[in-house]
Structures are given as C-alpha cells and as structure tokens.
Amino acid sequence: MRITDIKPYPVWVGNRNQLVVKVETDEGIYGLGESGLSGRELAVIGALKHFREFLIGKDAMQRGRIWQELYRSQYFEGGRVLLAAQSAIDIALHDLAGKALGVPVYQLLGGKHRDTIPCFATASGSTGEQLLDSARLLWENGWKVIRTMGLLPNPPASPEIFEPRESIAYTAH
C-alpha cells in the first residue's frame, strides 16, 4: 500500500486554528492526523509540502521507518513546526494502518488501558465575575474538571489580576 498524496486541511475549531492532515494510498485507504500546533498551521503546511515529495510512493505500513527517516532528514533540530508536521503524518499513518488491518489504533499501540477518558472544559471571561459565571455554568452542566485560562483579552487593571513582575521584584531583592 503506497502513499499517493498528503493533503492539509486547516480548520477553525472554537477559538483556535487547527490542521488536519489526510494521507492517501493507492488502495483507496486514507488516514487522518492532526498537527496539534494551533496558530502555526501555515508553517506546518509548508513543512508538509516539503515532506510530501519524500513520502510519495513509500509503503504506508512502514510507520516506524517513515518516522525515523523524517526525523533524521532534518539537518538541525526542526523545532515545533517540523515535529508538528511529522506528528500529523504519524497519526494519519496509524489511522490508516488501523483501517487496513481492521483494528482500532489503540490495538496498534499495545491495547486498551482504560474504559473512559476524563475530559475538562475551559471557563473564560473578560472579568473575574464573567469567569466565575462561566465556571458555574460548566459545573451546572455536569463538568467535574474545569480549567481557566485567565481573563480574556486585555482585561482592565484590577486587584483581581495577579501582576507577576511586582511579585518577582519583592523576592529578587
């Protein structure tokens, strides 16, 4: 089963950009992967175009070999962008192999380790009160784990906001 194409699909998910990658084969089986590097999808697409030429015609079932060849092809460490592209290809190749073999990807990775996966929701707001309201609503809707990312964007200065420079200044003297 030979790789015939690698196609990037940038998508908007919630409040961030993501990149889905499709690896196609000559047998009509394809796999999907995700780069996971939000906000740098155009750079990852550039890396995918670079890797694409190398991958066309390769045996899609040789996931480990392909991973090593991509990684070792980088003269210097490639950084997050190249590794995000490589990861998306690797995930897509695992998805493709699972489809070809008729097994879920977790079977390819050593079997199931749990029956459920805990998830979290993110509370957000521009003020402390909005942040609390958002968290309360999530809790009322059944979420048991809630994270906050701080106040959104450019919140007004207030005693609710932690100023790290002031805190560090006292301890650095």
PDB file of C-alpha atoms in Angstrom:
ATOM      1  CA  MET A   1       0.000   0.000   0.000  1.00  0.00           C
ATOM      2  CA  ARG A   2       1.808   3.103  -1.279  1.00  0.00           C
ATOM      3  CA  ILE A   3       1.321   6.725  -0.293  1.00  0.00           C
ATOM      4  CA  THR A   4      -0.131   8.719  -3.198  1.00  0.00           C
ATOM      5  CA  ASP A   5      -0.833  12.080  -1.597  1.00  0.00           C
ATOM      6  CA  ILE A   6      -0.702  14.133   1.582  1.00  0.00           C
ATOM      7  CA  LYS A   7      -3.301  16.875   1.911  1.00  0.00           C
ATOM      8  CA  PRO A   8      -3.522  19.553   4.607  1.00  0.00           C
ATOM      9  CA  TYR A   9      -6.895  20.873   5.783  1.00  0.00           C
ATOM     10  CA  PRO A  10      -6.742  23.946   8.037  1.00  0.00           C
ATOM     11  CA  VAL A  11      -9.891  24.203  10.162  1.00  0.00           C
ATOM     12  CA  TRP A  12     -11.293  26.644  12.718  1.00  0.00           C
ATOM     13  CA  VAL A  13     -12.285  24.877  15.940  1.00  0.00           C
ATOM     14  CA  GLY A  14     -13.799  27.034  18.634  1.00  0.00           C
ATOM     15  CA  ASN A  15     -11.353  29.871  19.125  1.00  0.00           C
ATOM     16  CA  ARG A  16      -8.265  28.354  17.524  1.00  0.00           C
ATOM     17  CA  ASN A  17      -6.943  27.161  14.198  1.00  0.00           C
ATOM     18  CA  GLN A  18      -6.060  23.502  13.771  1.00  0.00           C
ATOM     19  CA  LEU A  19      -4.622  21.461  10.944  1.00  0.00           C
ATOM     20  CA  VAL A  20      -5.942  18.068   9.867  1.00  0.00           C
ATOM     21  CA  VAL A  21      -3.753  16.022   7.530  1.00  0.00           C
ATOM     22  CA  LYS A  22      -5.003  13.334   5.147  1.00  0.00           C
ATOM     23  CA  VAL A  23      -2.608  10.641   3.885  1.00  0.00           C
ATOM     24  CA  GLU A  24      -3.999   8.818   0.822  1.00  0.00           C
ATOM     25  CA  THR A  25      -2.881   5.496  -0.673  1.00  0.00           C
ATOM     26  CA  ASP A  26      -3.092   3.638  -3.965  1.00  0.00           C
ATOM     27  CA  GLU A  27      -5.564   1.197  -2.376  1.00  0.00           C
ATOM     28  CA  GLY A  28      -8.074   3.949  -1.586  1.00  0.00           C
ATOM     29  CA  ILE A  29      -7.499   3.734   2.167  1.00  0.00           C
ATOM     30  CA  TYR A  30      -6.665   7.014   3.869  1.00  0.00           C
ATOM     31  CA  GLY A  31      -5.705   8.129   7.341  1.00  0.00           C
ATOM     32  CA  LEU A  32      -6.311  11.374   9.202  1.00  0.00           C
ATOM     33  CA  GLY A  33      -3.949  13.082  11.636  1.00  0.00           C
ATOM     34  CA  GLU A  34      -3.741  16.401  13.463  1.00  0.00           C
ATOM     35  CA  SER A  35      -0.731  18.645  13.894  1.00  0.00           C
ATOM     36  CA  GLY A  36      -1.691  19.979  17.325  1.00  0.00           C
ATOM     37  CA  LEU A  37       0.230  23.235  16.793  1.00  0.00           C
ATOM     38  CA  SER A  38      -2.524  25.826  16.891  1.00  0.00           C
ATOM     39  CA  GLY A  39      -1.811  29.146  15.233  1.00  0.00           C
ATOM     40  CA  ARG A  40       1.104  27.875  13.143  1.00  0.00           C
ATOM     41  CA  GLU A  41      -0.875  25.866  10.609  1.00  0.00           C
ATOM     42  CA  LEU A  42       0.540  27.736   7.576  1.00  0.00           C
ATOM     43  CA  ALA A  43       4.089  26.929   8.660  1.00  0.00           C
ATOM     44  CA  VAL A  44       3.117  23.286   9.240  1.00  0.00           C
ATOM     45  CA  ILE A  45       1.537  23.189   5.758  1.00  0.00           C
ATOM     46  CA  GLY A  46       4.890  24.341   4.363  1.00  0.00           C
ATOM     47  CA  ALA A  47       6.666  21.520   6.189  1.00  0.00           C
ATOM     48  CA  LEU A  48       4.067  19.024   4.938  1.00  0.00           C
ATOM     49  CA  LYS A  49       4.679  20.134   1.348  1.00  0.00           C
ATOM     50  CA  HIS A  50       8.387  19.564   1.923  1.00  0.00           C
ATOM     51  CA  PHE A  51       7.800  16.081   3.404  1.00  0.00           C
ATOM     52  CA  ARG A  52       5.181  15.193   0.750  1.00  0.00           C
ATOM     53  CA  GLU A  53       7.732  14.850  -2.054  1.00  0.00           C
ATOM     54  CA  PHE A  54       9.777  12.449   0.033  1.00  0.00           C
ATOM     55  CA  LEU A  55       6.761  10.348   1.081  1.00  0.00           C
ATOM     56  CA  ILE A  56       5.003   9.773  -2.246  1.00  0.00           C
ATOM     57  CA  GLY A  57       5.498   6.120  -3.184  1.00  0.00           C
ATOM     58  CA  LYS A  58       6.558   4.980   0.309  1.00  0.00           C
ATOM     59  CA  ASP A  59       4.953   1.928   1.930  1.00  0.00           C
ATOM     60  CA  ALA A  60       2.303   3.407   4.243  1.00  0.00           C
ATOM     61  CA  MET A  61       2.553   0.439   6.624  1.00  0.00           C
ATOM     62  CA  GLN A  62       6.197   1.215   7.455  1.00  0.00           C
ATOM     63  CA  ARG A  63       5.272   3.779  10.114  1.00  0.00           C
ATOM     64  CA  GLY A  64       8.410   3.413  12.239  1.00  0.00           C
ATOM     65  CA  ARG A  65      10.733   3.612   9.264  1.00  0.00           C
ATOM     66  CA  ILE A  66       8.951   6.679   7.891  1.00  0.00           C
ATOM     67  CA  TRP A  67       9.102   8.374  11.295  1.00  0.00           C
ATOM     68  CA  GLN A  68      12.854   7.751  11.571  1.00  0.00           C
ATOM     69  CA  GLU A  69      13.520   8.910   8.008  1.00  0.00           C
ATOM     70  CA  LEU A  70      11.561  12.136   8.515  1.00  0.00           C
ATOM     71  CA  TYR A  71      13.226  12.848  11.841  1.00  0.00           C
ATOM     72  CA  ARG A  72      16.737  12.069  10.642  1.00  0.00           C
ATOM     73  CA  SER A  73      16.265  14.091   7.445  1.00  0.00           C
ATOM     74  CA  GLN A  74      16.439  17.297   9.498  1.00  0.00           C
ATOM     75  CA  TYR A  75      19.987  18.655   9.465  1.00  0.00           C
ATOM     76  CA  PHE A  76      19.389  20.614  12.647  1.00  0.00           C
ATOM     77  CA  GLU A  77      16.583  20.036  15.091  1.00  0.00           C
ATOM     78  CA  GLY A  78      13.441  21.036  13.261  1.00  0.00           C
ATOM     79  CA  GLY A  79      11.631  22.575  16.171  1.00  0.00           C
ATOM     80  CA  ARG A  80       7.907  22.581  16.807  1.00  0.00           C
ATOM     81  CA  VAL A  81       6.792  23.179  13.221  1.00  0.00           C
ATOM     82  CA  LEU A  82       8.597  20.192  11.686  1.00  0.00           C
ATOM     83  CA  LEU A  83       7.668  17.933  14.596  1.00  0.00           C
ATOM     84  CA  ALA A  84       4.022  19.029  14.326  1.00  0.00           C
ATOM     85  CA  ALA A  85       4.038  18.091  10.625  1.00  0.00           C
ATOM     86  CA  GLN A  86       5.787  14.801  11.375  1.00  0.00           C
ATOM     87  CA  SER A  87       3.338  14.032  14.189  1.00  0.00           C
ATOM     88  CA  ALA A  88       0.322  14.696  11.968  1.00  0.00           C
ATOM     89  CA  ILE A  89       1.722  12.313   9.353  1.00  0.00           C
ATOM     90  CA  ASP A  90       2.473   9.700  12.023  1.00  0.00           C
ATOM     91  CA  ILE A  91      -1.057   9.901  13.454  1.00  0.00           C
ATOM     92  CA  ALA A  92      -2.528   9.645   9.943  1.00  0.00           C
ATOM     93  CA  LEU A  93      -0.371   6.591   9.189  1.00  0.00           C
ATOM     94  CA  HIS A  94      -1.558   4.917  12.399  1.00  0.00           C
ATOM     95  CA  ASP A  95      -5.176   5.694  11.482  1.00  0.00           C
ATOM     96  CA  LEU A  96      -4.564   4.289   8.010  1.00  0.00           C
ATOM     97  CA  ALA A  97      -2.938   1.113   9.387  1.00  0.00           C
ATOM     98  CA  GLY A  98      -5.832   0.569  11.788  1.00  0.00           C
ATOM     99  CA  LYS A  99      -8.295   0.820   8.896  1.00  0.00           C
ATOM    100  CA  ALA A 100      -6.210  -1.504   6.703  1.00  0.00           C
ATOM    101  CA  LEU A 101      -5.929  -4.119   9.464  1.00  0.00           C
ATOM    102  CA  GLY A 102      -9.494  -3.695  10.724  1.00  0.00           C
ATOM    103  CA  VAL A 103      -8.449  -2.784  14.272  1.00  0.00           C
ATOM    104  CA  PRO A 104      -8.683   0.391  16.365  1.00  0.00           C
ATOM    105  CA  VAL A 105      -5.474   2.401  16.679  1.00  0.00           C
ATOM    106  CA  TYR A 106      -5.210   1.636  20.397  1.00  0.00           C
ATOM    107  CA  GLN A 107      -4.669  -2.026  19.457  1.00  0.00           C
ATOM    108  CA  LEU A 108      -1.670  -0.962  17.366  1.00  0.00           C
ATOM    109  CA  LEU A 109      -0.287   0.828  20.420  1.00  0.00           C
ATOM    110  CA  GLY A 110      -0.471  -2.056  22.880  1.00  0.00           C
ATOM    111  CA  GLY A 111      -4.149  -2.371  23.731  1.00  0.00           C
ATOM    112  CA  LYS A 112      -6.740  -0.525  25.759  1.00  0.00           C
ATOM    113  CA  HIS A 113      -5.567   0.926  29.062  1.00  0.00           C
ATOM    114  CA  ARG A 114      -8.871   2.319  30.367  1.00  0.00           C
ATOM    115  CA  ASP A 115     -12.578   2.321  29.630  1.00  0.00           C
ATOM    116  CA  THR A 116     -13.176   6.040  29.999  1.00  0.00           C
ATOM    117  CA  ILE A 117     -11.143   9.175  29.400  1.00  0.00           C
ATOM    118  CA  PRO A 118     -11.616  12.126  31.743  1.00  0.00           C
ATOM    119  CA  CYS A 119     -12.235  15.423  29.963  1.00  0.00           C
ATOM    120  CA  PHE A 120     -12.218  19.038  31.064  1.00  0.00           C
ATOM    121  CA  ALA A 121     -13.957  22.205  29.970  1.00  0.00           C
ATOM    122  CA  THR A 122     -12.444  25.677  29.883  1.00  0.00           C
ATOM    123  CA  ALA A 123     -14.089  28.624  31.606  1.00  0.00           C
ATOM    124  CA  SER A 124     -13.443  32.072  30.161  1.00  0.00           C
ATOM    125  CA  GLY A 125     -14.403  35.684  30.652  1.00  0.00           C
ATOM    126  CA  SER A 126     -13.190  39.267  30.407  1.00  0.00           C
ATOM    127  CA  THR A 127     -13.769  39.994  34.100  1.00  0.00           C
ATOM    128  CA  GLY A 128     -13.480  37.957  37.252  1.00  0.00           C
ATOM    129  CA  GLU A 129     -17.267  37.844  37.573  1.00  0.00           C
ATOM    130  CA  GLN A 130     -17.684  36.590  33.976  1.00  0.00           C
ATOM    131  CA  LEU A 131     -15.039  33.943  34.619  1.00  0.00           C
ATOM    132  CA  LEU A 132     -16.895  32.736  37.724  1.00  0.00           C
ATOM    133  CA  ASP A 133     -20.226  32.740  35.858  1.00  0.00           C
ATOM    134  CA  SER A 134     -18.663  30.690  33.065  1.00  0.00           C
ATOM    135  CA  ALA A 135     -17.263  28.173  35.572  1.00  0.00           C
ATOM    136  CA  ARG A 136     -20.606  27.929  37.405  1.00  0.00           C
ATOM    137  CA  LEU A 137     -22.438  27.251  34.140  1.00  0.00           C
ATOM    138  CA  LEU A 138     -19.978  24.497  33.221  1.00  0.00           C
ATOM    139  CA  TRP A 139     -20.355  22.947  36.691  1.00  0.00           C
ATOM    140  CA  GLU A 140     -24.156  23.072  36.438  1.00  0.00           C
ATOM    141  CA  ASN A 141     -23.922  21.324  33.057  1.00  0.00           C
ATOM    142  CA  GLY A 142     -22.093  18.393  34.624  1.00  0.00           C
ATOM    143  CA  TRP A 143     -18.423  19.185  34.103  1.00  0.00           C
ATOM    144  CA  LYS A 144     -16.348  17.917  37.040  1.00  0.00           C
ATOM    145  CA  VAL A 145     -12.987  19.284  35.907  1.00  0.00           C
ATOM    146  CA  ILE A 146     -12.812  22.927  34.843  1.00  0.00           C
ATOM    147  CA  ARG A 147      -9.731  24.912  33.911  1.00  0.00           C
ATOM    148  CA  THR A 148      -9.360  28.640  33.453  1.00  0.00           C
ATOM    149  CA  MET A 149      -7.041  30.401  31.061  1.00  0.00           C
ATOM    150  CA  GLY A 150      -7.145  33.769  32.769  1.00  0.00           C
ATOM    151  CA  LEU A 151      -9.111  36.777  31.748  1.00  0.00           C
ATOM    152  CA  LEU A 152      -9.661  37.438  28.047  1.00  0.00           C
ATOM    153  CA  PRO A 153      -8.396  39.847  26.097  1.00  0.00           C
ATOM    154  CA  ASN A 154      -6.793  42.898  27.640  1.00  0.00           C
ATOM    155  CA  PRO A 155      -8.735  42.908  30.897  1.00  0.00           C
ATOM    156  CA  PRO A 156      -8.848  46.170  32.828  1.00  0.00           C
ATOM    157  CA  ALA A 157      -6.388  46.518  35.688  1.00  0.00           C
ATOM    158  CA  SER A 158      -7.948  45.478  38.966  1.00  0.00           C
ATOM    159  CA  PRO A 159      -6.984  43.854  42.280  1.00  0.00           C
ATOM    160  CA  GLU A 160      -8.239  40.523  40.849  1.00  0.00           C
ATOM    161  CA  ILE A 161      -5.326  40.391  38.409  1.00  0.00           C
ATOM    162  CA  PHE A 162      -2.010  38.922  39.541  1.00  0.00           C
ATOM    163  CA  GLU A 163       0.950  41.042  38.402  1.00  0.00           C
ATOM    164  CA  PRO A 164       3.972  38.701  38.214  1.00  0.00           C
ATOM    165  CA  ARG A 165       6.561  41.487  37.828  1.00  0.00           C
ATOM    166  CA  GLU A 166       5.573  43.011  41.153  1.00  0.00           C
ATOM    167  CA  SER A 167       5.671  39.649  42.904  1.00  0.00           C
ATOM    168  CA  ILE A 168       9.073  38.748  41.460  1.00  0.00           C
ATOM    169  CA  ALA A 169      10.521  42.165  42.266  1.00  0.00           C
ATOM    170  CA  TYR A 170       9.975  41.645  46.000  1.00  0.00           C
ATOM    171  CA  THR A 171      11.655  38.245  46.075  1.00  0.00           C
ATOM    172  CA  ALA A 172      14.593  39.222  43.852  1.00  0.00           C
ATOM    173  CA  HIS A 173      15.989  41.859  46.229  1.00  0.00           C
TER     174      HIS A 173
END
